[in-house]
Coordinates of C-alpha atoms and ligand atoms in Angstrom, one line a residue:
M1 CA 24.7 9.2 -2.5
T2 CA 24.1 8.1 -6.2
E3 CA 23.0 10.2 -9.0
R4 CA 21.7 7.6 -11.6
H5 CA 19.1 8.0 -13.3
V6 CA 15.8 5.5 -13.5
V7 CA 13.1 6.4 -16.5
V8 CA 9.7 4.7 -15.1
V9 CA 7.2 3.6 -17.9
G10 CA 3.5 4.3 -15.9
A11 CA 2.4 5.8 -12.5
G12 CA 0.1 2.4 -11.7
P13 CA 0.6 2.0 -8.3
G14 CA 3.6 -0.8 -9.5
G15 CA 5.2 2.0 -11.2
L16 CA 5.3 5.2 -8.3
A17 CA 5.2 3.2 -5.6
C18 CA 9.3 1.5 -7.0
A19 CA 10.0 5.2 -8.1
M20 CA 9.0 6.3 -4.6
L21 CA 11.1 3.8 -3.1
L22 CA 14.0 5.0 -5.3
S23 CA 13.5 8.6 -5.3
E24 CA 13.7 8.6 -1.2
K25 CA 17.3 7.0 -1.9
G26 CA 18.8 8.9 -3.6
F27 CA 18.3 7.8 -7.1
S28 CA 16.9 10.5 -9.9
V29 CA 14.0 9.7 -11.2
T30 CA 11.5 10.3 -13.5
V31 CA 8.5 8.6 -14.2
L32 CA 6.7 9.2 -17.4
E33 CA 2.7 8.3 -17.7
K34 CA 1.2 8.6 -20.6
E35 CA -2.8 9.0 -19.4
A36 CA -3.5 13.3 -17.6
V37 CA -3.9 11.7 -14.4
V38 CA -1.3 8.9 -12.5
G39 CA -2.7 5.6 -11.5
G40 CA -3.4 3.3 -13.9
R41 CA -6.1 1.1 -13.4
N42 CA -6.1 2.5 -9.9
A43 CA -6.3 6.3 -11.0
A44 CA -9.9 7.8 -9.8
L45 CA -12.2 8.2 -12.4
E46 CA -13.8 12.4 -11.8
C47 CA -17.7 12.4 -13.9
G48 CA -18.7 15.5 -12.7
P49 CA -19.3 15.4 -8.8
Y50 CA -19.7 11.6 -8.3
R51 CA -15.7 10.3 -7.2
F52 CA -15.5 6.6 -9.0
D53 CA -12.6 4.0 -7.8
V54 CA -11.2 2.5 -12.0
G55 CA -10.4 -0.6 -10.4
P56 CA -9.2 -2.0 -6.7
T57 CA -11.4 -1.4 -4.2
F58 CA -10.4 -3.9 -1.9
L59 CA -7.3 -3.3 -0.2
M60 CA -6.1 -6.4 1.8
M61 CA -2.7 -7.2 3.7
R62 CA -3.0 -3.4 4.9
F63 CA 0.4 -3.9 6.0
V64 CA 3.1 -4.6 2.9
L65 CA 1.8 -0.9 2.3
D66 CA 2.6 0.4 5.6
A67 CA 6.3 -0.9 5.0
L68 CA 6.4 0.6 1.8
F69 CA 5.2 3.8 3.8
H70 CA 8.1 3.2 6.2
R71 CA 10.5 2.0 4.5
V72 CA 10.6 6.2 3.1
D73 CA 10.7 6.1 6.3
R74 CA 7.2 8.0 6.7
D75 CA 4.1 7.3 8.9
P76 CA 0.7 6.5 6.1
D77 CA -1.5 8.2 8.1
D78 CA 0.1 11.1 7.6
Y79 CA -1.0 10.7 3.5
L80 CA -4.0 8.5 3.9
N81 CA -7.6 7.9 6.4
F82 CA -8.6 4.6 6.7
F83 CA -12.2 2.3 7.4
P84 CA -11.5 -1.3 8.2
L85 CA -15.2 -2.8 6.6
E86 CA -16.7 -4.2 8.6
P87 CA -18.9 -6.9 7.8
M88 CA -16.3 -7.2 4.5
Y89 CA -18.6 -7.8 2.1
Q90 CA -21.7 -8.5 1.7
L91 CA -22.6 -12.2 -0.6
D92 CA -25.8 -12.5 -2.4
F93 CA -27.3 -16.1 -3.2
V94 CA -30.4 -16.6 -6.2
D95 CA -32.0 -17.8 -3.2
Q96 CA -32.8 -14.8 -1.5
S97 CA -32.4 -16.0 2.0
M98 CA -29.1 -16.4 1.7
K99 CA -27.2 -13.4 2.1
I100 CA -23.7 -14.5 3.9
F101 CA -21.7 -11.9 6.0
S102 CA -18.6 -12.4 5.7
S103 CA -16.7 -10.8 8.9
N104 CA -12.5 -11.2 9.4
E105 CA -13.3 -11.1 13.7
T106 CA -13.8 -15.1 13.7
E107 CA -16.8 -15.2 16.2
K108 CA -18.7 -13.3 14.2
E109 CA -17.9 -15.3 10.7
Q110 CA -18.6 -17.7 13.2
A111 CA -21.9 -17.4 14.2
E112 CA -22.4 -16.6 10.3
I113 CA -22.2 -20.2 9.8
E114 CA -23.9 -22.0 12.8
R115 CA -26.8 -19.6 11.2
L116 CA -26.4 -20.5 8.0
F117 CA -24.7 -23.9 7.7
P118 CA -25.4 -25.4 10.9
D119 CA -23.7 -28.9 9.9
Q120 CA -20.6 -27.1 8.1
T121 CA -19.4 -25.6 11.7
D122 CA -15.4 -27.3 12.5
G123 CA -14.6 -26.3 9.1
L124 CA -13.7 -22.8 10.3
A125 CA -11.5 -23.6 12.9
R126 CA -8.7 -25.6 10.4
F127 CA -9.1 -23.3 7.5
Y128 CA -7.3 -20.9 9.7
Q129 CA -5.2 -23.4 10.9
Q130 CA -4.3 -24.8 7.5
E131 CA -3.8 -21.8 5.8
G132 CA -2.2 -20.1 8.4
K133 CA 0.1 -22.7 7.6
R134 CA 0.1 -22.0 4.1
F135 CA 0.3 -18.4 4.3
N136 CA 3.4 -18.7 6.5
A137 CA 4.7 -20.8 4.7
L138 CA 4.5 -19.1 1.2
M139 CA 5.2 -15.7 1.9
P140 CA 9.1 -15.4 1.8
S141 CA 8.7 -16.4 -1.4
L142 CA 6.3 -14.2 -2.6
Q143 CA 9.0 -11.3 -0.5
R144 CA 12.2 -12.4 -2.8
G145 CA 13.2 -11.3 -6.3
F146 CA 14.1 -14.7 -8.6
K147 CA 17.1 -14.4 -11.2
H148 CA 17.8 -17.4 -11.9
R149 CA 15.5 -20.0 -12.9
R150 CA 18.0 -22.7 -10.8
E151 CA 15.9 -20.3 -7.7
V152 CA 13.5 -23.2 -7.6
L153 CA 15.5 -24.8 -5.6
S154 CA 16.3 -21.4 -2.7
K155 CA 15.0 -22.2 0.5
E156 CA 11.8 -20.0 0.4
V157 CA 11.1 -21.7 -2.8
L158 CA 11.8 -25.6 -0.8
R159 CA 9.9 -24.2 2.2
A160 CA 6.4 -23.0 -0.6
L161 CA 6.6 -26.4 -2.2
P162 CA 4.7 -28.6 0.1
Y163 CA 2.1 -25.7 0.6
L164 CA 1.6 -25.6 -3.3
A165 CA -1.5 -28.6 -3.6
P166 CA -0.5 -29.1 -7.3
G167 CA -2.7 -30.6 -8.9
K168 CA -5.7 -29.6 -6.8
S169 CA -8.0 -26.4 -7.3
L170 CA -9.1 -24.0 -5.6
F171 CA -12.8 -25.1 -5.3
E172 CA -11.0 -28.5 -3.9
V173 CA -8.9 -27.3 -1.1
L174 CA -12.0 -25.5 -0.1
Q175 CA -14.5 -28.1 -0.2
G176 CA -11.4 -29.7 2.3
Y177 CA -13.2 -27.7 5.1
F178 CA -16.8 -26.6 3.6
Q179 CA -19.0 -28.8 1.6
E180 CA -22.3 -27.0 1.5
E181 CA -21.3 -25.8 -2.0
E182 CA -22.0 -21.7 -1.4
L183 CA -20.3 -21.8 2.1
S184 CA -17.1 -23.0 -0.5
L185 CA -18.2 -20.4 -2.6
A186 CA -18.0 -18.0 -0.4
F187 CA -14.3 -18.9 0.2
T188 CA -13.2 -19.4 -3.0
F189 CA -14.7 -17.0 -5.4
Q190 CA -11.5 -14.6 -4.1
A191 CA -10.0 -16.3 -7.7
K192 CA -11.3 -13.7 -9.2
Y193 CA -9.1 -11.0 -7.8
L194 CA -6.8 -12.8 -10.3
G195 CA -9.4 -13.4 -12.9
M196 CA -9.2 -16.7 -12.9
S197 CA -11.9 -19.9 -11.9
P198 CA -12.2 -20.9 -8.4
W199 CA -12.2 -24.2 -10.6
E200 CA -8.7 -23.7 -12.0
C201 CA -6.7 -21.3 -10.1
P202 CA -4.6 -23.4 -7.6
G203 CA -4.7 -24.3 -3.9
A204 CA -2.1 -22.6 -3.4
F205 CA -4.9 -19.3 -3.8
A206 CA -6.6 -20.5 -0.7
I207 CA -3.9 -18.3 1.2
I208 CA -6.3 -15.2 -0.7
P209 CA -9.4 -16.4 2.0
Y210 CA -7.3 -16.3 4.7
I211 CA -5.4 -13.6 4.0
E212 CA -8.9 -11.1 3.9
H213 CA -10.1 -13.4 7.4
A214 CA -6.8 -12.6 9.2
F215 CA -5.8 -9.6 8.5
G216 CA -9.3 -8.0 7.4
M217 CA -9.7 -5.7 4.8
Y218 CA -10.3 -1.4 4.1
H219 CA -11.3 1.6 2.8
V220 CA -9.1 4.8 1.9
E221 CA -11.0 8.0 2.3
G222 CA -11.4 8.9 -1.4
G223 CA -10.8 6.0 -2.8
L224 CA -8.3 3.4 -3.4
N225 CA -6.5 5.7 -5.7
A226 CA -5.8 8.4 -3.0
I227 CA -3.2 5.8 -2.5
S228 CA -1.3 5.7 -5.6
H229 CA -1.5 9.9 -5.3
A230 CA 0.0 9.2 -1.8
F231 CA 2.7 7.6 -3.8
A232 CA 3.1 10.9 -6.3
R233 CA 3.0 13.1 -3.6
V234 CA 6.2 11.3 -1.8
V235 CA 8.0 10.7 -5.0
E236 CA 8.0 14.7 -5.9
E237 CA 8.5 15.3 -1.9
E238 CA 11.8 13.8 -2.6
G239 CA 13.0 15.5 -6.0
G240 CA 11.5 13.3 -8.2
R241 CA 9.6 14.1 -11.6
V242 CA 5.4 12.5 -12.1
R243 CA 6.1 13.7 -15.9
T244 CA 1.6 12.9 -16.7
N245 CA 1.2 13.1 -20.6
A246 CA 3.8 11.7 -21.8
E247 CA 3.5 8.5 -23.4
V248 CA 5.9 6.3 -24.2
A249 CA 6.5 4.7 -28.0
E250 CA 9.5 2.7 -27.7
L251 CA 12.7 1.3 -25.3
L252 CA 15.8 2.6 -26.5
L253 CA 18.5 -0.5 -27.3
D254 CA 21.9 -1.2 -27.4
G255 CA 21.4 -4.7 -28.5
R256 CA 20.0 -6.2 -25.9
V257 CA 20.8 -3.5 -23.6
A258 CA 18.2 -0.6 -22.5
R259 CA 19.8 3.4 -22.8
G260 CA 16.5 4.9 -21.5
V261 CA 13.2 5.1 -23.8
R262 CA 12.1 7.4 -26.6
L263 CA 8.3 9.3 -26.6
A264 CA 5.4 9.2 -28.8
S265 CA 6.0 13.2 -29.0
G266 CA 9.8 12.3 -30.2
E267 CA 12.2 13.2 -26.9
E268 CA 14.4 11.1 -26.2
I269 CA 15.4 10.4 -22.0
T270 CA 18.2 8.1 -21.6
A271 CA 18.6 6.4 -18.1
D272 CA 20.7 4.0 -16.1
A273 CA 18.1 2.0 -15.5
V274 CA 14.4 1.3 -16.8
V275 CA 11.5 0.4 -14.8
V276 CA 9.0 -0.7 -16.8
N277 CA 5.4 -0.7 -15.1
A278 CA 3.3 -0.6 -18.6
D279 CA 1.7 -4.1 -18.5
F280 CA 3.9 -6.8 -19.0
A281 CA 3.1 -7.8 -22.8
Y282 CA 1.5 -4.7 -23.8
A283 CA 4.7 -3.3 -22.9
M284 CA 7.2 -6.1 -24.5
S285 CA 5.0 -6.5 -27.4
E286 CA 3.9 -2.8 -28.3
L287 CA 7.5 -0.4 -26.9
V288 CA 10.4 -3.4 -28.1
G289 CA 10.7 -3.8 -31.3
P290 CA 10.0 -7.5 -33.0
G291 CA 13.2 -10.1 -33.6
V292 CA 14.8 -9.1 -30.5
L293 CA 12.9 -10.9 -27.4
K294 CA 13.1 -14.9 -27.7
K295 CA 11.2 -16.0 -23.6
Y296 CA 8.7 -13.5 -23.9
S297 CA 8.7 -12.8 -27.9
R298 CA 5.4 -11.4 -29.5
E299 CA 4.5 -15.2 -30.2
R300 CA 5.8 -16.9 -27.8
L301 CA 3.6 -13.4 -25.2
A302 CA 1.0 -14.7 -27.4
K303 CA 0.0 -18.5 -25.8
K304 CA 0.4 -17.6 -22.2
K305 CA -2.7 -18.1 -20.3
Y306 CA -4.3 -14.3 -19.3
S307 CA -7.0 -13.7 -17.4
C308 CA -10.6 -12.4 -18.0
S309 CA -11.4 -9.1 -18.3
T310 CA -14.2 -7.2 -16.9
F311 CA -17.0 -5.0 -17.7
M312 CA -17.9 -2.0 -16.2
L313 CA -20.8 0.4 -15.2
Y314 CA -19.7 3.4 -13.1
L315 CA -23.1 5.4 -11.8
G316 CA -23.6 8.5 -9.8
L317 CA -26.8 8.8 -8.2
D318 CA -29.2 11.1 -6.7
T319 CA -29.2 8.6 -3.8
L320 CA -27.9 6.7 -1.2
Y321 CA -28.6 3.3 -1.4
D322 CA -28.6 1.0 2.1
A323 CA -26.2 -1.3 0.8
P324 CA -23.2 -2.8 2.2
H325 CA -19.9 -1.8 0.7
H326 CA -19.0 -4.5 -0.7
N327 CA -21.4 -6.6 -2.7
V328 CA -21.1 -9.5 -4.7
V329 CA -24.2 -11.1 -6.6
F330 CA -23.7 -14.4 -7.6
A331 CA -25.2 -16.2 -11.0
D332 CA -27.8 -18.6 -10.0
D333 CA -25.8 -21.0 -12.1
Y334 CA -22.5 -20.4 -11.1
R335 CA -20.7 -22.5 -12.3
T336 CA -21.9 -22.3 -15.7
N337 CA -20.8 -18.3 -15.4
V338 CA -17.9 -18.9 -15.1
D339 CA -17.3 -21.6 -17.7
D340 CA -18.7 -19.6 -19.9
I341 CA -16.0 -17.3 -19.2
F342 CA -12.9 -19.2 -18.9
K343 CA -13.7 -21.9 -21.6
R344 CA -16.4 -20.5 -23.4
K345 CA -15.6 -17.5 -23.8
V346 CA -18.8 -16.5 -24.1
L347 CA -21.7 -13.9 -22.4
S348 CA -23.4 -15.3 -20.3
D349 CA -27.5 -15.9 -20.3
D350 CA -26.8 -15.5 -16.1
F351 CA -23.9 -13.2 -14.8
S352 CA -22.5 -12.7 -11.8
L353 CA -22.0 -9.0 -10.2
Y354 CA -19.6 -7.0 -7.8
V355 CA -21.6 -3.9 -6.7
H356 CA -19.0 -1.5 -5.1
N357 CA -21.2 0.7 -3.1
P358 CA -18.6 3.2 -0.5
S359 CA -20.7 6.1 -0.9
V360 CA -21.9 4.0 3.0
T361 CA -18.5 4.8 4.7
D362 CA -16.9 7.3 2.3
P363 CA -19.2 10.6 1.6
T364 CA -16.3 12.7 0.3
L365 CA -17.1 10.2 -3.0
A366 CA -20.7 12.1 -4.3
P367 CA -22.9 15.3 -3.3
E368 CA -24.8 14.8 0.2
G369 CA -28.0 12.3 -0.6
H370 CA -25.9 11.3 -3.4
S371 CA -23.6 8.1 -3.6
A372 CA -20.9 6.7 -6.6
V373 CA -21.8 3.1 -8.2
Y374 CA -18.6 1.0 -9.2
V375 CA -20.5 -2.4 -11.2
L376 CA -18.3 -4.8 -12.6
M377 CA -19.0 -7.9 -14.2
P378 CA -16.7 -11.1 -15.4
V379 CA -16.3 -11.7 -18.7
P380 CA -14.2 -12.9 -20.8
N381 CA -10.9 -11.1 -21.9
N382 CA -10.1 -10.5 -26.1
E383 CA -8.9 -13.9 -26.8
S384 CA -13.4 -14.1 -27.6
T385 CA -14.5 -12.8 -30.9
I386 CA -17.1 -10.6 -28.3
D387 CA -18.6 -7.2 -29.8
W388 CA -18.3 -4.6 -27.7
D389 CA -19.5 -2.2 -29.5
H390 CA -22.6 -4.3 -30.2
S391 CA -22.9 -5.7 -27.4
A392 CA -21.8 -4.0 -24.4
G393 CA -25.4 -1.6 -24.3
G394 CA -27.5 -5.0 -23.8
L395 CA -25.2 -6.1 -21.2
R396 CA -25.6 -2.2 -19.5
E397 CA -29.5 -3.2 -19.8
R398 CA -28.7 -6.3 -18.4
A399 CA -26.6 -5.6 -15.7
L400 CA -29.3 -2.5 -14.4
D401 CA -31.8 -5.7 -14.7
L402 CA -30.0 -8.0 -13.0
L403 CA -29.4 -5.1 -9.9
E404 CA -33.1 -4.2 -10.3
A405 CA -33.8 -7.5 -9.4
R406 CA -31.7 -8.5 -6.9
T407 CA -30.8 -5.8 -4.7
V408 CA -32.0 -2.7 -2.8
M409 CA -31.1 -0.6 -5.8
T410 CA -34.1 -1.8 -7.0
D411 CA -34.8 1.8 -8.9
I412 CA -31.9 2.3 -9.8
R413 CA -32.6 3.5 -13.7
Q414 CA -34.5 6.7 -12.2
H415 CA -31.4 8.2 -10.0
I416 CA -28.6 8.0 -12.6
Q417 CA -27.2 11.2 -13.3
T418 CA -24.1 10.1 -15.3
E419 CA -22.7 7.3 -16.3
H420 CA -19.6 6.0 -17.3
M421 CA -18.3 2.3 -18.9
I422 CA -15.0 0.2 -19.7
T423 CA -15.4 -2.5 -22.3
P424 CA -12.6 -4.9 -22.4
W425 CA -12.5 -3.5 -25.6
D426 CA -10.8 0.0 -23.5
W427 CA -9.3 -1.7 -21.3
Q428 CA -7.0 -2.6 -24.0
H429 CA -7.4 0.3 -26.3
D430 CA -7.0 3.2 -23.6
Y431 CA -5.7 1.1 -20.9
H432 CA -3.3 -1.0 -22.8
V433 CA -3.9 -3.7 -21.2
Y434 CA -2.6 -7.1 -23.6
R435 CA -5.4 -8.4 -24.9
G436 CA -8.1 -6.6 -21.8
A437 CA -7.0 -9.2 -19.4
T438 CA -7.6 -7.1 -16.8
F439 CA -5.5 -8.5 -14.0
N440 CA -2.6 -9.5 -15.9
L441 CA -1.0 -13.1 -17.0
S442 CA -3.4 -15.6 -15.4
H443 CA -1.6 -17.3 -12.0
H444 CA -1.2 -20.6 -12.7
L445 CA 1.8 -22.5 -10.6
N446 CA 3.8 -22.8 -14.6
Q447 CA 3.3 -18.9 -15.2
M448 CA 4.7 -18.2 -11.1
L449 CA 7.2 -17.7 -8.3
V450 CA 10.5 -18.1 -10.8
F451 CA 8.6 -19.1 -14.2
R452 CA 6.9 -15.6 -13.7
P453 CA 8.5 -12.9 -15.8
R454 CA 11.2 -11.8 -13.0
N455 CA 11.6 -8.1 -11.8
Q456 CA 14.7 -7.4 -12.9
F457 CA 14.3 -9.2 -16.6
E458 CA 16.2 -11.5 -17.9
E459 CA 16.1 -10.1 -21.9
L460 CA 16.9 -7.0 -21.1
A461 CA 20.1 -5.3 -19.5
N462 CA 19.2 -2.5 -17.8
V463 CA 15.7 -3.3 -17.5
F464 CA 13.3 -4.0 -14.5
L465 CA 9.6 -5.1 -13.3
V466 CA 7.6 -4.0 -11.5
G467 CA 3.3 -4.5 -11.0
G468 CA 0.8 -7.4 -11.8
G469 CA 2.2 -8.4 -14.5
T470 CA 6.3 -9.5 -13.0
H471 CA 6.5 -11.4 -9.8
P472 CA 4.6 -11.7 -7.1
G473 CA 1.4 -11.6 -9.1
S474 CA -1.7 -9.1 -9.9
G475 CA -2.5 -7.8 -6.4
L476 CA -2.2 -4.5 -5.5
P477 CA 0.1 -6.2 -1.8
T478 CA 1.7 -8.6 -4.4
I479 CA 1.7 -5.1 -6.6
Y480 CA 3.9 -3.3 -4.0
Q481 CA 6.1 -6.1 -2.8
S482 CA 7.2 -6.9 -6.4
A483 CA 8.1 -2.4 -6.3
M484 CA 10.5 -3.5 -3.6
I485 CA 11.6 -6.4 -4.9
S486 CA 12.6 -4.3 -8.4
S487 CA 13.6 -1.2 -5.3
D488 CA 16.1 -3.4 -4.0
L489 CA 18.0 -4.9 -6.7
I490 CA 17.9 -1.5 -8.9
R491 CA 19.9 -0.1 -5.7
A492 CA 22.2 -3.5 -5.8
A493 CA 22.9 -2.7 -9.0
A494 CA 23.7 0.8 -8.1
G495 CA 26.5 -0.6 -5.7
Q496 CA 23.9 0.5 -2.5
R497 CA 23.9 -2.0 -0.2
G498 CA 20.9 -3.6 2.2
R499 CA 17.4 -3.6 1.7
S500 CA 15.6 -0.1 1.3
Ligands
FAD601 C1 -11.4 -3.3 -12.2 C2 -10.4 -4.0 -11.9 C3 -10.5 -4.0 -10.2 C4 -9.8 -4.7 -9.2 N1 -9.6 -4.7 -7.7 C5 -8.8 -5.1 -7.1 C6 -8.5 -4.6 -5.9 O1 -10.1 -5.2 -5.4 N2 -7.4 -5.6 -5.5 C7 -6.2 -5.3 -5.5 O2 -5.5 -5.1 -4.9 N3 -6.6 -5.4 -7.2 C8 -7.2 -5.5 -8.0 N4 -7.2 -5.2 -9.1 C9 -5.7 -5.4 -8.8 C10 -4.4 -4.4 -9.0 O3 -4.5 -4.0 -8.4 C11 -4.9 -2.9 -10.5 O4 -5.4 -3.1 -12.0 C12 -3.8 -2.4 -10.7 O5 -3.7 -0.9 -11.2 C13 -1.9 -2.6 -11.0 O6 -1.4 -2.3 -10.7 P1 -0.1 -2.0 -12.3 O7 0.9 -1.1 -11.3 O8 0.9 -3.4 -12.3 O9 0.1 -1.4 -13.0 P2 -1.6 -0.5 -14.1 O10 -2.3 0.4 -12.7 O11 -1.7 -0.7 -15.4 O12 -1.0 1.1 -14.3 C14 0.3 0.8 -15.8 C15 0.5 2.9 -16.0 O13 1.9 2.4 -17.1 C16 1.0 3.4 -18.0 N5 0.8 3.6 -19.3 C17 0.9 1.9 -20.2 N6 1.4 2.4 -21.2 C18 2.1 4.0 -21.4 C19 3.1 4.1 -22.0 N7 3.4 2.9 -23.7 N8 3.7 5.0 -21.5 C20 3.8 5.3 -20.6 N9 2.3 5.3 -19.5 C21 1.6 4.1 -20.5 C22 -1.2 3.6 -18.4 O14 -1.6 4.3 -18.2 C23 -0.5 3.4 -16.3 O15 -1.4 4.1 -15.8 C24 -8.4 -4.9 -10.2 C25 -8.0 -4.3 -11.5 C26 -8.9 -4.0 -11.8 C27 -8.4 -4.0 -13.6

């Protein structure tokens, strides 16, 4: 059994998943987290008796999470209580009669399309068939790591290539199935999961609505933050350490070889391998001195493309509204709203909201008869000139106005018992998210696969990456996949054979 010491910088879902896999395989693992709690963007936010998820609320591809637990010889149901969501979500367009309930049960989804778009009924079967093929072709390239640019010719990438739909946006691909604007949007708003515009997001990401419809969507009791807590529990069961309030100030480098980390307290910890889970662009700008990195120097990082940001409200209410678990309220003019975020980088006059109302599913999040509601507004990242100290209060009022006007939460202001707000500046300064781009480096094709920062970091020996800023990408299932890829690479570097 190897006793190599691995330090993990950050206890986000990626860092904890990797720590879990490695500690179970006999590595001595120390996770260093700057906050007092684990989870990062996937942490719990406790406000009095209310509990919110800070970030992720949609759990897709549950089979990837299951695979992680199976790799450490555990049953996920022993750690987590899953609730499949049906319908998956409600989409609310400005015409009040246009509410679409999305289902992952084919017959129900087909009936919903027949009810609202009687001339578009043949698209769903084609969508399932063609996007299923695309999903099967792309998956292997999302499950392997890339060490060299030449691996762009690997069999997995060659298999994926015909399905990458280069030059086509997600919206254009979906228009091939559904011509009605609202129906296309029902299958393309998912670009927001990547913090991108449906009109810019590569068409290959049509696999995301496919994944939702084919495999469904889950909630976890206590919120998705419970997954991060479960990972931390496994790390400790396997003898690993999770140290909170332990901010890393720099990577200790011997030339371009990492030897450990220095904490903000001055403590130095040596390691055979350093796993960086902190946001990639933040970490490479702040934890590595100037002049060391070339491909990802500060200047080059500044030129990369990043996702949008989010303005968040977390509201503890003394009532429970009869609204679905997940709700998306579309701006009157969605295209203008999206262009404001991504092109003009200004606050829209007319904006869209995602409203999370999980207390309808899960009574553990608030006292009886109360609820924990979170509101997410996609907004420009900090490449904008928006002064968030000045704008946040007004935006809160406008978000509440929209909830009162467009949802069943018509008297929400009267029911707010406690609240918390996160602005793009908070994401950057408190959560260490580069430019407040909450969904990381964007997922343009030239920042994907072999072109994304590699799991075995190409610029520093002994450094491995996990999380949304590395391959394969920024959602929870891909982050879990990054942990599997990186832990396999670390094991291989240590001479351990086979997959975990
Ligand atoms: C609002 C929002 C909603 C989202 N919704 C979804 C969703 O519904 N479904 C989905 O699949 N994905 C979603 N995501 C995307 C993604 O799943 C999460 O952002 C996820 O938490 C990212 O995980 P990570 O491991 O990359 O890093 P993070 O969660 O960012 O974790 C990094 C950790 O590093 C720590 N850290 C940073 N700097 C240091 C330092 N110097 N020293 C020590 N520790 C440090 C941080 O405190 C943090 O704990 C959402 C993201 C956001 C922000």
